[in-house]
Coordinates of C-alpha atoms (C1' of nucleotides) in Angstrom, one line a residue:
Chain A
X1 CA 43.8 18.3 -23.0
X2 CA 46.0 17.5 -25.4
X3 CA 47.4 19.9 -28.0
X4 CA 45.8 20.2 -31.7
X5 CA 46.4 21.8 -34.9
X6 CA 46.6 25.0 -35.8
X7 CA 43.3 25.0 -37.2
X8 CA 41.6 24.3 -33.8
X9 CA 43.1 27.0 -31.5
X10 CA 41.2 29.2 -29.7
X11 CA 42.5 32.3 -29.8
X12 CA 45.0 33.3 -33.2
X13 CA 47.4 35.2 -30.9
X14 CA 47.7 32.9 -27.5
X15 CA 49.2 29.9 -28.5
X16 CA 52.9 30.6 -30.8
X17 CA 53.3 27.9 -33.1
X18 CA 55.2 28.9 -36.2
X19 CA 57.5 31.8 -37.2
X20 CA 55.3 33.3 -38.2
X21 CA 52.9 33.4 -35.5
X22 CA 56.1 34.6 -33.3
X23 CA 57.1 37.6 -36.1
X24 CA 53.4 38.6 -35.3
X25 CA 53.2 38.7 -32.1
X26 CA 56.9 40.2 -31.5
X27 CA 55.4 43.1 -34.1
X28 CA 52.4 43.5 -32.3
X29 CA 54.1 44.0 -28.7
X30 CA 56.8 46.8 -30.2
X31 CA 54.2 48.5 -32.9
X32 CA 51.9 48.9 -29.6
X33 CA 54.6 50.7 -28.0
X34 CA 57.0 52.8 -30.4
X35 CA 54.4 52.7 -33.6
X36 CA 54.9 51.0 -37.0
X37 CA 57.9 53.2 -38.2
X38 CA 59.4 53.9 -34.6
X39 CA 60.3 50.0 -34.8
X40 CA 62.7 48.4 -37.2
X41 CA 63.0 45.2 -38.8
X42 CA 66.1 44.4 -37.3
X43 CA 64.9 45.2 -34.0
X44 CA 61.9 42.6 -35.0
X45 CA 64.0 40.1 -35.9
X46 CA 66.4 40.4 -33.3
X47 CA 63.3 39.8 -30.6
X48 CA 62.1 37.2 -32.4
X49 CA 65.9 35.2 -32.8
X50 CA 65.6 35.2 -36.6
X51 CA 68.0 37.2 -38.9
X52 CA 66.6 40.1 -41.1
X53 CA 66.4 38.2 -43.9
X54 CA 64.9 35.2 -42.5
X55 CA 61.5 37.6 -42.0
X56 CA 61.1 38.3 -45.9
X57 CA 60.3 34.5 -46.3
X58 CA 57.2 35.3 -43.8
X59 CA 56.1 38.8 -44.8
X60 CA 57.7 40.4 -48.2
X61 CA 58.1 43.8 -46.7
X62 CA 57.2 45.3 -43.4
X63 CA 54.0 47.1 -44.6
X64 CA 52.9 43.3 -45.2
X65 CA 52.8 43.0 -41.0
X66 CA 51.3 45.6 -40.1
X67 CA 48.6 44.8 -42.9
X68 CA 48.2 40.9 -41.7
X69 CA 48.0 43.0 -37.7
X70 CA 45.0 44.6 -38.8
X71 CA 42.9 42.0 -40.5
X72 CA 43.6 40.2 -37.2
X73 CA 41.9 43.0 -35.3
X74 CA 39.2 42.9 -37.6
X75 CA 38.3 39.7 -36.8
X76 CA 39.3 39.6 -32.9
X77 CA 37.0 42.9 -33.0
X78 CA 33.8 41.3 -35.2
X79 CA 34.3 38.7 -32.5
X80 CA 32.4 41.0 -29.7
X81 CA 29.1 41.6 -31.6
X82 CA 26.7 38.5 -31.2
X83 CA 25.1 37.8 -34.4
X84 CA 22.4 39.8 -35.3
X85 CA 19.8 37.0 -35.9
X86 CA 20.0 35.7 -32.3
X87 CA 19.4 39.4 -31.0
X88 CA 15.7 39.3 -31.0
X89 CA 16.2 35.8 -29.2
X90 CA 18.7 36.9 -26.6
X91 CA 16.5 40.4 -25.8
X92 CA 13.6 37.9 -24.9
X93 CA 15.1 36.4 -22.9
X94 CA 17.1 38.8 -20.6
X95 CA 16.4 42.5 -19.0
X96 CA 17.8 44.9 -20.2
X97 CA 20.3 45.6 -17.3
X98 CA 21.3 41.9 -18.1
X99 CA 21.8 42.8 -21.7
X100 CA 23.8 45.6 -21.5
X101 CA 25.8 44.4 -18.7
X102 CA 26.4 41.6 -20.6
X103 CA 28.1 43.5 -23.4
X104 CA 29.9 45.2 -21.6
X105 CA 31.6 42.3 -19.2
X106 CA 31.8 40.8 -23.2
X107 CA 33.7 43.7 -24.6
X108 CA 35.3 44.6 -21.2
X109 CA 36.8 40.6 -21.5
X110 CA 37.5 41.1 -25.0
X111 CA 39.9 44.5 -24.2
X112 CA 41.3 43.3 -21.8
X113 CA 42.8 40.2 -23.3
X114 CA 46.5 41.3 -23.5
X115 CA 46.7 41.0 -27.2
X116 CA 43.8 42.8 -28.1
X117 CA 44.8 45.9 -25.8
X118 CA 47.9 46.2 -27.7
X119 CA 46.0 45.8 -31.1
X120 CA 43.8 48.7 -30.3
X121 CA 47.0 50.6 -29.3
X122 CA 48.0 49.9 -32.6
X123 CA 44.9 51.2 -34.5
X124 CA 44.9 54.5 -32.5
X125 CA 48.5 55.1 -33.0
X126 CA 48.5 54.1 -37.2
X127 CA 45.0 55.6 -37.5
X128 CA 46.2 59.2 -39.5
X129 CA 49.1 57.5 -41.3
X130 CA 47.7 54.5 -42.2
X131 CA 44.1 54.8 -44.2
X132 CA 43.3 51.2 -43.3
X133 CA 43.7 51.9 -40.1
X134 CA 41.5 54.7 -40.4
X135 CA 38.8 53.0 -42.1
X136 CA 39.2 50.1 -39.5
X137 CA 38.2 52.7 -37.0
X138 CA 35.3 54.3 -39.4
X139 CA 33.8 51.3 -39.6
X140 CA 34.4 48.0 -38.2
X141 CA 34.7 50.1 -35.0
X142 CA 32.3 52.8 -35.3
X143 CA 29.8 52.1 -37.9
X144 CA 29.4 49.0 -36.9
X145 CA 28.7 49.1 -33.4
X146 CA 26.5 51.9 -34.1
X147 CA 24.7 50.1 -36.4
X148 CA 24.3 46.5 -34.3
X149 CA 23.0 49.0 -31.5
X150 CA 20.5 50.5 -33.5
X151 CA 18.8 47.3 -34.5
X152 CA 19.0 46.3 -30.5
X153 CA 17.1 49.6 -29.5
X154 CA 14.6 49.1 -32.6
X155 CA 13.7 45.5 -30.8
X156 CA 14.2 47.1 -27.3
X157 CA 11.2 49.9 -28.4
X158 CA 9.3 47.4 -30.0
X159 CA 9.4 45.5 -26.9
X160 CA 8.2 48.6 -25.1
X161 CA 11.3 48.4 -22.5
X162 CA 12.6 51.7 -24.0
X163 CA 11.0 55.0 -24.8
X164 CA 10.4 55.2 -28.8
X165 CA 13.6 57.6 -29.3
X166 CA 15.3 57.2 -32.2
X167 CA 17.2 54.6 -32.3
X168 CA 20.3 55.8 -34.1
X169 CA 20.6 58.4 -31.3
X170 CA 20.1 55.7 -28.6
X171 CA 22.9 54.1 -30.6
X172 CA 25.1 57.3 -30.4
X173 CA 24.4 58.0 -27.1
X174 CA 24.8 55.0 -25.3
X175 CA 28.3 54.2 -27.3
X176 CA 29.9 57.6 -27.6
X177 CA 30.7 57.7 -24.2
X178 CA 32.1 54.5 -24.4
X179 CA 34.6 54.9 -27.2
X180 CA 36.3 57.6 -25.0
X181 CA 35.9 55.7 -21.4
X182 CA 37.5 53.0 -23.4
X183 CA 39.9 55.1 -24.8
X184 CA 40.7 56.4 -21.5
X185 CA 41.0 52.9 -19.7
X186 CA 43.4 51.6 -22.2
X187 CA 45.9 54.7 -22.1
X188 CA 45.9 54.1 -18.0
X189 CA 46.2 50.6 -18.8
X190 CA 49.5 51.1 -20.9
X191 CA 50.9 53.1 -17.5
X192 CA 49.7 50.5 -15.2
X193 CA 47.8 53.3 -13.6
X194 CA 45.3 52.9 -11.2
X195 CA 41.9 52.1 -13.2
X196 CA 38.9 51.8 -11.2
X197 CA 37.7 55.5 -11.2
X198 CA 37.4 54.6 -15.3
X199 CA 35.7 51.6 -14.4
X200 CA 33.1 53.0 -12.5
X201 CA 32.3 56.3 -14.5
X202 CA 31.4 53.1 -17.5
X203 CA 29.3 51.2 -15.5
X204 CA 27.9 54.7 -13.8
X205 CA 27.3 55.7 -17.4
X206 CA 25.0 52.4 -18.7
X207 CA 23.0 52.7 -15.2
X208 CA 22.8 56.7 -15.9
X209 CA 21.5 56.0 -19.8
X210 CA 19.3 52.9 -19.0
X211 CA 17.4 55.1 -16.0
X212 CA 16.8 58.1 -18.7
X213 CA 15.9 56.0 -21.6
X214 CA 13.8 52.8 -19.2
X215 CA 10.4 52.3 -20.4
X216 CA 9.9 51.4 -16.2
X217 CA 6.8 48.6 -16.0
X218 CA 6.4 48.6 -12.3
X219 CA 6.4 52.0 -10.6
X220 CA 5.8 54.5 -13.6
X221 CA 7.6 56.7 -11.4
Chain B
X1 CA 46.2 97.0 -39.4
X2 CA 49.7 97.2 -39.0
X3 CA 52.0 94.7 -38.0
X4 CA 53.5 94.3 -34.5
X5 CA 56.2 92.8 -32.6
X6 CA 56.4 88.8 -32.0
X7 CA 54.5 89.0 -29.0
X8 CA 51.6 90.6 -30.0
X9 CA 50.4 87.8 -32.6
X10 CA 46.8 86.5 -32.5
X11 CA 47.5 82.9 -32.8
X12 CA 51.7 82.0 -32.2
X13 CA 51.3 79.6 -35.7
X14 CA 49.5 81.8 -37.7
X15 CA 52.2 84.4 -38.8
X16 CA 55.4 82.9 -39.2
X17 CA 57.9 85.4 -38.5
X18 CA 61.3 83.4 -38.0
X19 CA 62.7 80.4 -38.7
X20 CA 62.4 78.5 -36.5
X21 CA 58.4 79.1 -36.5
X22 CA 58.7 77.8 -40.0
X23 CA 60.5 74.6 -38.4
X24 CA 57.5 74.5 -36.1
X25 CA 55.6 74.9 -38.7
X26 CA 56.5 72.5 -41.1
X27 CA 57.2 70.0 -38.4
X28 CA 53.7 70.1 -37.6
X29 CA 52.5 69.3 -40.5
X30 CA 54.5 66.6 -41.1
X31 CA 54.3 64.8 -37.5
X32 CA 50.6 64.9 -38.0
X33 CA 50.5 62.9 -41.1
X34 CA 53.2 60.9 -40.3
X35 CA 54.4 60.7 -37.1
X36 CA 56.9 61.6 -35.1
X37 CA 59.6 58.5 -36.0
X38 CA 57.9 58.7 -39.5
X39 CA 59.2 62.4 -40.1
X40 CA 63.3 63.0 -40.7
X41 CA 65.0 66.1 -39.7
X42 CA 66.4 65.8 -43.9
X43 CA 62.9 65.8 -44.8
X44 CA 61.8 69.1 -42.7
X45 CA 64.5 71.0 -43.7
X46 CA 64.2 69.8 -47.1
X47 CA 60.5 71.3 -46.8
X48 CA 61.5 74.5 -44.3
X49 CA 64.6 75.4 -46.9
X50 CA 67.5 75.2 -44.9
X51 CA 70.7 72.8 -43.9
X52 CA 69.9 70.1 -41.4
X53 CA 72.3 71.4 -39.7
X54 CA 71.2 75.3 -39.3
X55 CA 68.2 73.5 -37.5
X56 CA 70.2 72.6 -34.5
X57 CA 70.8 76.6 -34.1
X58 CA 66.7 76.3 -33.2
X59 CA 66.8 73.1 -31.7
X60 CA 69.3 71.0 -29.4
X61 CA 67.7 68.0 -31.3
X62 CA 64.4 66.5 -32.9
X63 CA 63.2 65.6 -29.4
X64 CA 62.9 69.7 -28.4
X65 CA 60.8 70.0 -32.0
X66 CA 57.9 67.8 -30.3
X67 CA 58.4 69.0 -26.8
X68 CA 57.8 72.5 -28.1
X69 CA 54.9 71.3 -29.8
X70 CA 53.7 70.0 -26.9
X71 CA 53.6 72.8 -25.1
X72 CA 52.3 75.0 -27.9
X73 CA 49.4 72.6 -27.8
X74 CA 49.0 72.5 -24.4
X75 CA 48.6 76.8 -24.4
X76 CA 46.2 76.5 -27.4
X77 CA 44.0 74.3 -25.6
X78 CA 44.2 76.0 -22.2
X79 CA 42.5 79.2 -24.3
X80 CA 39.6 77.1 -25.0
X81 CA 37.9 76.9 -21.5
X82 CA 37.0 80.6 -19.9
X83 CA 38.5 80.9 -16.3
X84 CA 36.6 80.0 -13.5
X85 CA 36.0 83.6 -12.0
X86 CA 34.3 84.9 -14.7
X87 CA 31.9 81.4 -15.2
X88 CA 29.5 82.5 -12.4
X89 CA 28.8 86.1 -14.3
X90 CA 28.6 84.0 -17.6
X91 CA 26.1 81.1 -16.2
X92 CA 24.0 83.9 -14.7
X93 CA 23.5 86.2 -18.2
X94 CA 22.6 83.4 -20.6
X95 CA 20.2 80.1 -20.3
X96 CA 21.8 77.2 -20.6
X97 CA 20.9 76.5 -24.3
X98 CA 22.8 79.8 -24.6
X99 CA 25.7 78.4 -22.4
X100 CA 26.8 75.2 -24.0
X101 CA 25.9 76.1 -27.6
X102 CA 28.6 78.9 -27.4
X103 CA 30.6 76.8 -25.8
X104 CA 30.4 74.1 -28.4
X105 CA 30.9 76.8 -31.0
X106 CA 34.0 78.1 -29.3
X107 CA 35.7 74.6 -29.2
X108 CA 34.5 74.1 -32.7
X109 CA 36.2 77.2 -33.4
X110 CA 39.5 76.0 -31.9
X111 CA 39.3 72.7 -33.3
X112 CA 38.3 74.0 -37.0
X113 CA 41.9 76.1 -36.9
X114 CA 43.6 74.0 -39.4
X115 CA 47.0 74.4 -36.9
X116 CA 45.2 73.1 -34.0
X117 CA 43.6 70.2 -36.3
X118 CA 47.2 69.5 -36.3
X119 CA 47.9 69.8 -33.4
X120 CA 45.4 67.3 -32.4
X121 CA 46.3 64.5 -34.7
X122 CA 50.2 64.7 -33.4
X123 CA 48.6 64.1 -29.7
X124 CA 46.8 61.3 -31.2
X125 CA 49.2 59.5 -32.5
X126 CA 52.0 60.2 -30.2
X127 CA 50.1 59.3 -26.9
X128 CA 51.7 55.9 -26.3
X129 CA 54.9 56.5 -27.9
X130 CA 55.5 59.7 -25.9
X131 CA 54.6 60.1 -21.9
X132 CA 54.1 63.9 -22.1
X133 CA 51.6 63.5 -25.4
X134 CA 50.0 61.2 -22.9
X135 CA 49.8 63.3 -19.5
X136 CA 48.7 65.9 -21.9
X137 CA 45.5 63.8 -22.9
X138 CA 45.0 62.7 -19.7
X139 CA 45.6 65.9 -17.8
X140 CA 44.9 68.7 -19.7
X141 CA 42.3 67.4 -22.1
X142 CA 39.9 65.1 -19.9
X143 CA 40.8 66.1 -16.2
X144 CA 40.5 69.9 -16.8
X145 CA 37.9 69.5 -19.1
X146 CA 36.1 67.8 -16.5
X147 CA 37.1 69.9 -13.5
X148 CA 35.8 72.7 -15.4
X149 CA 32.4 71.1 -16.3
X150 CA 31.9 69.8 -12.5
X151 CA 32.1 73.6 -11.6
X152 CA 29.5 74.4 -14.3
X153 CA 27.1 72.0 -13.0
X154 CA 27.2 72.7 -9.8
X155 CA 26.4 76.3 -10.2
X156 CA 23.6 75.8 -12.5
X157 CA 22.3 72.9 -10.0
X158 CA 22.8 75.8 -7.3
X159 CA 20.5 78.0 -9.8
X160 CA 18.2 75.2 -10.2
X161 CA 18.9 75.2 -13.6
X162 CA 19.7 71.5 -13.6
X163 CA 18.3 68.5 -12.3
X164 CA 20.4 67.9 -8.8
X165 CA 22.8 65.3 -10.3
X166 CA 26.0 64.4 -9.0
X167 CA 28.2 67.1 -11.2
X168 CA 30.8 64.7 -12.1
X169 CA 28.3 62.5 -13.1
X170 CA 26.7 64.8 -15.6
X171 CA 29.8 66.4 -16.5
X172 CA 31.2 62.5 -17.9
X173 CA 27.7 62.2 -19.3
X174 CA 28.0 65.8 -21.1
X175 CA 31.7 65.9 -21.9
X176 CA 32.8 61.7 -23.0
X177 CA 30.3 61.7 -26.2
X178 CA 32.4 64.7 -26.9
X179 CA 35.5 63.6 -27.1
X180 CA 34.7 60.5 -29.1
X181 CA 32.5 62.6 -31.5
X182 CA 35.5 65.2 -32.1
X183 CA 38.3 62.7 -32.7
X184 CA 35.6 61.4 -35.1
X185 CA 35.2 64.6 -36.7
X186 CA 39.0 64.9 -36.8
X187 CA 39.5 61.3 -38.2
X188 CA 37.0 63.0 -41.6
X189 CA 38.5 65.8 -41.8
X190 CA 41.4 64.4 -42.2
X191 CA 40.0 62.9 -45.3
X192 CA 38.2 65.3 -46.8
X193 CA 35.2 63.6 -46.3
X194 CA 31.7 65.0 -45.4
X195 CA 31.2 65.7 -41.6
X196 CA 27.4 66.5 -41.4
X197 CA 26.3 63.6 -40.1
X198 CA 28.8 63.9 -37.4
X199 CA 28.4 67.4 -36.4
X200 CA 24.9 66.8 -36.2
X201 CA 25.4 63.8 -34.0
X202 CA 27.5 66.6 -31.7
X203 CA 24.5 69.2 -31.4
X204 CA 21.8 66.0 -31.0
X205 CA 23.8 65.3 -28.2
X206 CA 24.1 68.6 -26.6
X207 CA 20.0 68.9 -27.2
X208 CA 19.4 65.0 -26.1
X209 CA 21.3 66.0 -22.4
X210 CA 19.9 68.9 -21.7
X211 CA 16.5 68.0 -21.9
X212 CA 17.5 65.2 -20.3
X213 CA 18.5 66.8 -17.2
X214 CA 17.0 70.4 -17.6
X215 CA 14.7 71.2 -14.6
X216 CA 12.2 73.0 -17.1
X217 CA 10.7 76.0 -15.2
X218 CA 7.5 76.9 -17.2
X219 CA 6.1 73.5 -18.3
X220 CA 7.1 71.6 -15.7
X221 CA 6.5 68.8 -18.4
Chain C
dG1 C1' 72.5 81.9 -38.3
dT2 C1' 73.6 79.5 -42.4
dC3 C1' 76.5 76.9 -45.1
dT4 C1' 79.8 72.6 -46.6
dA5 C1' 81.6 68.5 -45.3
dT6 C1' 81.7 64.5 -42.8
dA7 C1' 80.8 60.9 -39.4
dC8 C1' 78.7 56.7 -38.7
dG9 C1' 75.1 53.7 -37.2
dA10 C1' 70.4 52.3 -38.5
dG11 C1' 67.1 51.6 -42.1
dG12 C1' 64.7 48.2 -45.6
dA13 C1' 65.7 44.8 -48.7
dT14 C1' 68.1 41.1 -51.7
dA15 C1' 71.4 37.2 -53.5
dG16 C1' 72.8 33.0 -53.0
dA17 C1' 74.9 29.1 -50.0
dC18 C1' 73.3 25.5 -47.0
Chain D
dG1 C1' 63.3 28.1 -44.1
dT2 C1' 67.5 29.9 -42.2
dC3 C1' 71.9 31.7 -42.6
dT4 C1' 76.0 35.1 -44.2
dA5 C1' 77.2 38.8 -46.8
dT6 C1' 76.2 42.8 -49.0
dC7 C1' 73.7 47.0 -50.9
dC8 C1' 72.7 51.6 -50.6
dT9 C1' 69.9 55.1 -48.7
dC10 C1' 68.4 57.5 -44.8
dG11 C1' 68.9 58.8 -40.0
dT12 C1' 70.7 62.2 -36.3
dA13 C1' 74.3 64.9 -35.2
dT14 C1' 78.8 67.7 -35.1
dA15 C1' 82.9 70.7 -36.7
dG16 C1' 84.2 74.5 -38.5
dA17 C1' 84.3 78.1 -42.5
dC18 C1' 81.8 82.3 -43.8

DNA sequence: GTCTATACGAGGATAGAC
DNA sequence: GTCTATCCTCGTATAGAC
């Protein structure tokens, strides 16, 4: 496999090509750990083996990274939706124990990449002092998920394989939960602590919400 | 109602006696806008009235202001959940509608204290910057929150009140929504911006779990 | 317990040579 | 695009008079 252009890599944060790249992922790694104004440009700069001014031909000021680090996570995050035309396609074709575990191995994937653990570390550290943050949370995070989940349990009822609840609370109720498992995981996570009780209380959850919600064919029990 | 000695207060933020409450309380506001590294000791005595350095007469340094804030937080919070002795008598005088609606109203109540609003956004952001913000989440908020709600269940599941779940189970099912949903609620308050929708998520939940695990003595539906 | 004065390193940012 | 040099303000903290 040979190596390509920028263009063509897979993931914007593995591979280090430019400066840049490295003023990014240097940011990312302190910001994640002492916040945006417990880390200094100088202490950037000195990680990455640039000097201070070097960095102002990259970014003009530091509010510039941390701006550039959350478009990033907007677009790592929009990554672990599927698209909402294929949904109707992809609930066909699976149950939905395969669905939902299949979000969740997505999402669990997605977290767990290195990078992205510190981004969200990021976003829950800046989201009161910085209002893009914030909104990034509101929505990209929130809202959204809330609303791709809706339009799932919508198809899901139609499809008779869930009881005709509302779907916005199916949506709140599967996903709450989640936010603060995940939540939970990640801070663990940062202390290398143990994580499997986590673990299990997310994947007890989904089996808990999927028996209580399960339109169930066979038994009607 | 006359006024009474220190110790005596209602709430330890709400009458600001000395000054080095008001340090307290200016610091407060100020970490949870901006942070702990994002706040100077210039800038809170600036705001408090004083030298910068009459505040080391209160304080050995700015470390001690957060650590104190910790702890404040950590006896606030403590107030919100009743002891365990009494939680038999209680469970045993009210249904459980009764039960978790005053005990949603009671953390409301807490949460809605514009100190403790506070003092929730400082343990927010400071949970990966600072070990203590982050045994404090872990510990205090989630464990004992849990602990607490495992006992509850397994006396009402004992009073065949509730379905004969594993407690931990239902308290994680009861409890994680919660947190999400509040740090939610914060994140709009915080902005001024509406919170029905959310607060009505909060009780939807509360309704949507107990029917879903409520052994329902007359209909038996 | 508060003040003035002071220390001194760390903070973000720029000008201009190479 | 990187460097050296420099700017000036802000940062925590202390000594010592009142």
């Amino acid at each position: 496999m040979s190596r390509h252009r920028k263009k063509e890599r897979k993931h914007p944060l593995t591979n280090i090509n430019t400066t840049k790249d490295k003023i990014l992922e240097v940011a990312i790694d302190l910001f994640s750990h002492k916040g945006y104004s417990g880390v200094s440009i100088r202490e950037i700069t000195r990680e990455v083996g640039i000097k201070e001014s070097s960095l102002y031909n990259h970014f003009k000021n530091k509010d510039e990274i941390i701006t550039t680090i959350f478009e990033l996570f907007r677009n790592e995050f929009a990554k672990t939706l599927p698209p909402t035309e294929l949904l109707e396609d992809i609930l066909k074709n699976s149950t939905i124990q395969q669905f939902f575990e299949k979000g969740f191995e997505n999402f669990k994937e997605h977290i767990d990449h290195p990078k992205n653990e510190k981004l969200w570390r990021i976003i829950y550290i800046e989201h009161y002092r910085n209002s893009i943050a914030r909104e990034l949370f509101l929505n990209d995070i929130i809202k959204n998920t809330l609303s791709f989940l809706e339009i799932v349990f919508e198809i899901l009822i139609m499809q008779k394989k869930i009881k005709p609840l509302r779907p916005s609370l199916l949506a709140a109720e599967y996903q709450y939960p989640m936010f603060s498992m995940l939540a939970e995981y990640n801070m663990l996570r940062f202390d290398q602590k143990d994580t499997s009780e986590i673990e299990n209380k997310m994947k007890e959850h989904v089996e808990f919400f999927l028996d209580t919600v399960r339109v169930d064919e066979s038994t009607q029990k």
